[in-house]
C-alpha positions as a Python dict, from the first residue, in 0.01 Angstrom:
ca = {
    (1, 'X'): (0, 0, 0),
    (2, 'X'): (-154, -320, -137),
    (3, 'X'): (-190, -622, 86),
    (4, 'X'): (79, -876, -12),
    (5, 'X'): (-169, -1158, 37),
    (6, 'X'): (-373, -1037, -262),
    (7, 'X'): (-288, -1264, -555),
    (8, 'X'): (-65, -1487, -342),
    (9, 'X'): (-107, -1850, -252),
    (10, 'X'): (-199, -1849, 116),
    (11, 'X'): (-245, -2135, 363),
    (12, 'X'): (-443, -2029, 668),
    (13, 'X'): (-411, -2144, 1027),
    (14, 'X'): (-672, -2404, 1131),
    (15, 'X'): (-879, -2131, 1297),
    (16, 'X'): (-857, -1927, 973),
    (17, 'X'): (-743, -1619, 1166),
    (18, 'X'): (-399, -1579, 1011),
    (19, 'X'): (-173, -1713, 736),
    (20, 'X'): (84, -1982, 816),
    (21, 'X'): (230, -2007, 464),
    (22, 'X'): (248, -1746, 190),
    (23, 'X'): (384, -1807, -161),
    (24, 'X'): (433, -1542, -424),
    (25, 'X'): (690, -1306, -575),
    (26, 'X'): (767, -1004, -358),
    (27, 'X'): (1055, -771, -448),
    (28, 'X'): (1312, -744, -172),
    (29, 'X'): (1566, -504, -321),
    (30, 'X'): (1900, -506, -497),
    (31, 'X'): (2041, -770, -265),
    (32, 'X'): (1929, -1019, -5),
    (33, 'X'): (2035, -1038, 358),
    (34, 'X'): (1875, -1099, 696),
    (35, 'X'): (1839, -725, 768),
    (36, 'X'): (1649, -666, 443),
    (37, 'X'): (1430, -968, 510),
    (38, 'X'): (1346, -835, 859),
    (39, 'X'): (1267, -498, 701),
    (40, 'X'): (1032, -669, 456),
    (41, 'X'): (862, -853, 744),
    (42, 'X'): (829, -528, 938),
    (43, 'X'): (674, -356, 637),
    (44, 'X'): (419, -636, 592),
    (45, 'X'): (367, -743, 955),
    (46, 'X'): (2, -637, 955),
    (47, 'X'): (-77, -825, 632),
    (48, 'X'): (99, -1138, 754),
    (49, 'X'): (-52, -1112, 1105),
    (50, 'X'): (284, -1208, 1251),
    (51, 'X'): (231, -1401, 1574),
    (52, 'X'): (516, -1227, 1759),
    (53, 'X'): (688, -887, 1714),
    (54, 'X'): (945, -856, 1432),
    (55, 'X'): (1183, -688, 1677),
    (56, 'X'): (1210, -1023, 1855),
    (57, 'X'): (1320, -1219, 1547),
    (58, 'X'): (1671, -1360, 1582),
    (59, 'X'): (1845, -1513, 1281),
    (60, 'X'): (1901, -1879, 1371),
    (61, 'X'): (2030, -2006, 1039),
    (62, 'X'): (2097, -1887, 687),
    (63, 'X'): (2165, -2123, 400),
    (64, 'X'): (2214, -2080, 29),
    (65, 'X'): (2146, -2327, -250),
    (66, 'X'): (2185, -2291, -624),
    (67, 'X'): (1833, -2145, -651),
    (68, 'X'): (1760, -1963, -323),
    (69, 'X'): (1861, -1836, 18),
    (70, 'X'): (1666, -1950, 318),
    (71, 'X'): (1652, -1748, 639),
    (72, 'X'): (1533, -1919, 957),
    (73, 'X'): (1444, -1690, 1246),
    (74, 'X'): (1367, -1782, 1607),
    (75, 'X'): (1093, -1585, 1780),
    (76, 'X'): (1219, -1422, 2100),
    (77, 'X'): (1024, -1247, 2376),
    (78, 'X'): (1218, -1039, 2625),
    (79, 'X'): (1536, -1192, 2479),
    (80, 'X'): (1417, -1544, 2561),
    (81, 'X'): (1328, -1793, 2285),
    (82, 'X'): (973, -1916, 2231),
    (83, 'X'): (1025, -2292, 2204),
    (84, 'X'): (942, -2428, 1859),
    (85, 'X'): (841, -2089, 1720),
    (86, 'X'): (1026, -2013, 1397),
    (87, 'X'): (967, -1808, 1087),
    (88, 'X'): (1127, -1912, 757),
    (89, 'X'): (1172, -1693, 450),
    (90, 'X'): (1290, -1823, 110),
    (91, 'X'): (1441, -1567, -131),
    (92, 'X'): (1521, -1653, -495),
    (93, 'X'): (1832, -1548, -691),
    (94, 'X'): (1645, -1243, -827),
    (95, 'X'): (1606, -1118, -466),
    (96, 'X'): (1235, -1189, -448),
    (97, 'X'): (1071, -1333, -140),
    (98, 'X'): (908, -1650, -272),
    (99, 'X'): (779, -1818, 43),
    (100, 'X'): (717, -1728, 404),
    (101, 'X'): (646, -2002, 658),
    (102, 'X'): (496, -1858, 975),
    (103, 'X'): (469, -2024, 1314),
    (104, 'X'): (161, -2248, 1297),
    (105, 'X'): (129, -2313, 1669),
    (106, 'X'): (-60, -2126, 1934),
    (107, 'X'): (46, -1766, 1981),
    (108, 'X'): (-48, -1711, 2344),
    (109, 'X'): (249, -1691, 2575),
    (110, 'X'): (205, -1713, 2949),
    (111, 'X'): (486, -1568, 3152),
    (112, 'X'): (581, -1669, 3503),
    (113, 'X'): (384, -1531, 3798),
    (114, 'X'): (531, -1217, 3955),
    (115, 'X'): (682, -1412, 4244),
    (116, 'X'): (826, -1725, 4092),
    (117, 'X'): (1125, -1906, 4233),
    (118, 'X'): (1373, -1993, 3961),
    (119, 'X'): (1557, -2316, 4015),
    (120, 'X'): (1906, -2400, 3901),
    (121, 'X'): (1969, -2740, 3739),
    (122, 'X'): (2036, -2913, 4072),
    (123, 'X'): (1729, -2759, 4233),
    (124, 'X'): (1509, -2864, 3941),
    (125, 'X'): (1642, -3221, 3956),
    (126, 'X'): (1580, -3233, 4331),
    (127, 'X'): (1223, -3100, 4290),
    (128, 'X'): (1151, -3356, 4018),
    (129, 'X'): (1293, -3639, 4229),
    (130, 'X'): (1068, -3534, 4518),
    (131, 'X'): (760, -3559, 4295),
    (132, 'X'): (861, -3879, 4114),
    (133, 'X'): (996, -4066, 4413),
    (134, 'X'): (1269, -4329, 4392),
    (135, 'X'): (1405, -4367, 4038),
    (136, 'X'): (1710, -4479, 3845),
    (137, 'X'): (1860, -4224, 3609),
    (138, 'X'): (1952, -4390, 3277),
    (139, 'X'): (2083, -4091, 3080),
    (140, 'X'): (2277, -3777, 3155),
    (141, 'X'): (2048, -3484, 3211),
    (142, 'X'): (2082, -3208, 2950),
    (143, 'X'): (2152, -2856, 3069),
    (144, 'X'): (1838, -2652, 3135),
    (145, 'X'): (1737, -2388, 2883),
    (146, 'X'): (1535, -2079, 2968),
    (147, 'X'): (1245, -2031, 2728),
    (148, 'X'): (880, -1952, 2671),
    (149, 'X'): (617, -2209, 2577),
    (150, 'X'): (333, -2092, 2358),
    (151, 'X'): (-6, -2212, 2474),
}
């Protein structure tokens, strides 16, 4: 199978180790949906040097315009989102993948140590207050969200 990057417009990551944007015309099939797009990404994962496994892609948003469909996927590890890590695929009306935007950030993920104490929202607020000292809260605190940070 030919590498899909051959003959495509490719923008490389700053370290030149992997693509972060690919433009071209890649046949998807008779129709277009998120499952077919994930299948395409699975088929070409090695060429694209995907930063995280395709199995962890979760469709976050799908939109359609007069000229294309755009699929936005969140990267998930162990069912937990990687903050800020998304993959976007644009498919034209002829069911061709026209552009793939890959996560441009760092792809190392550091998990918690084996024995980490998870705090609930109140515990986290108390721990922060202990470190910060006396303070006046000006805004309501948003609910905590479990997630990975890439490093």
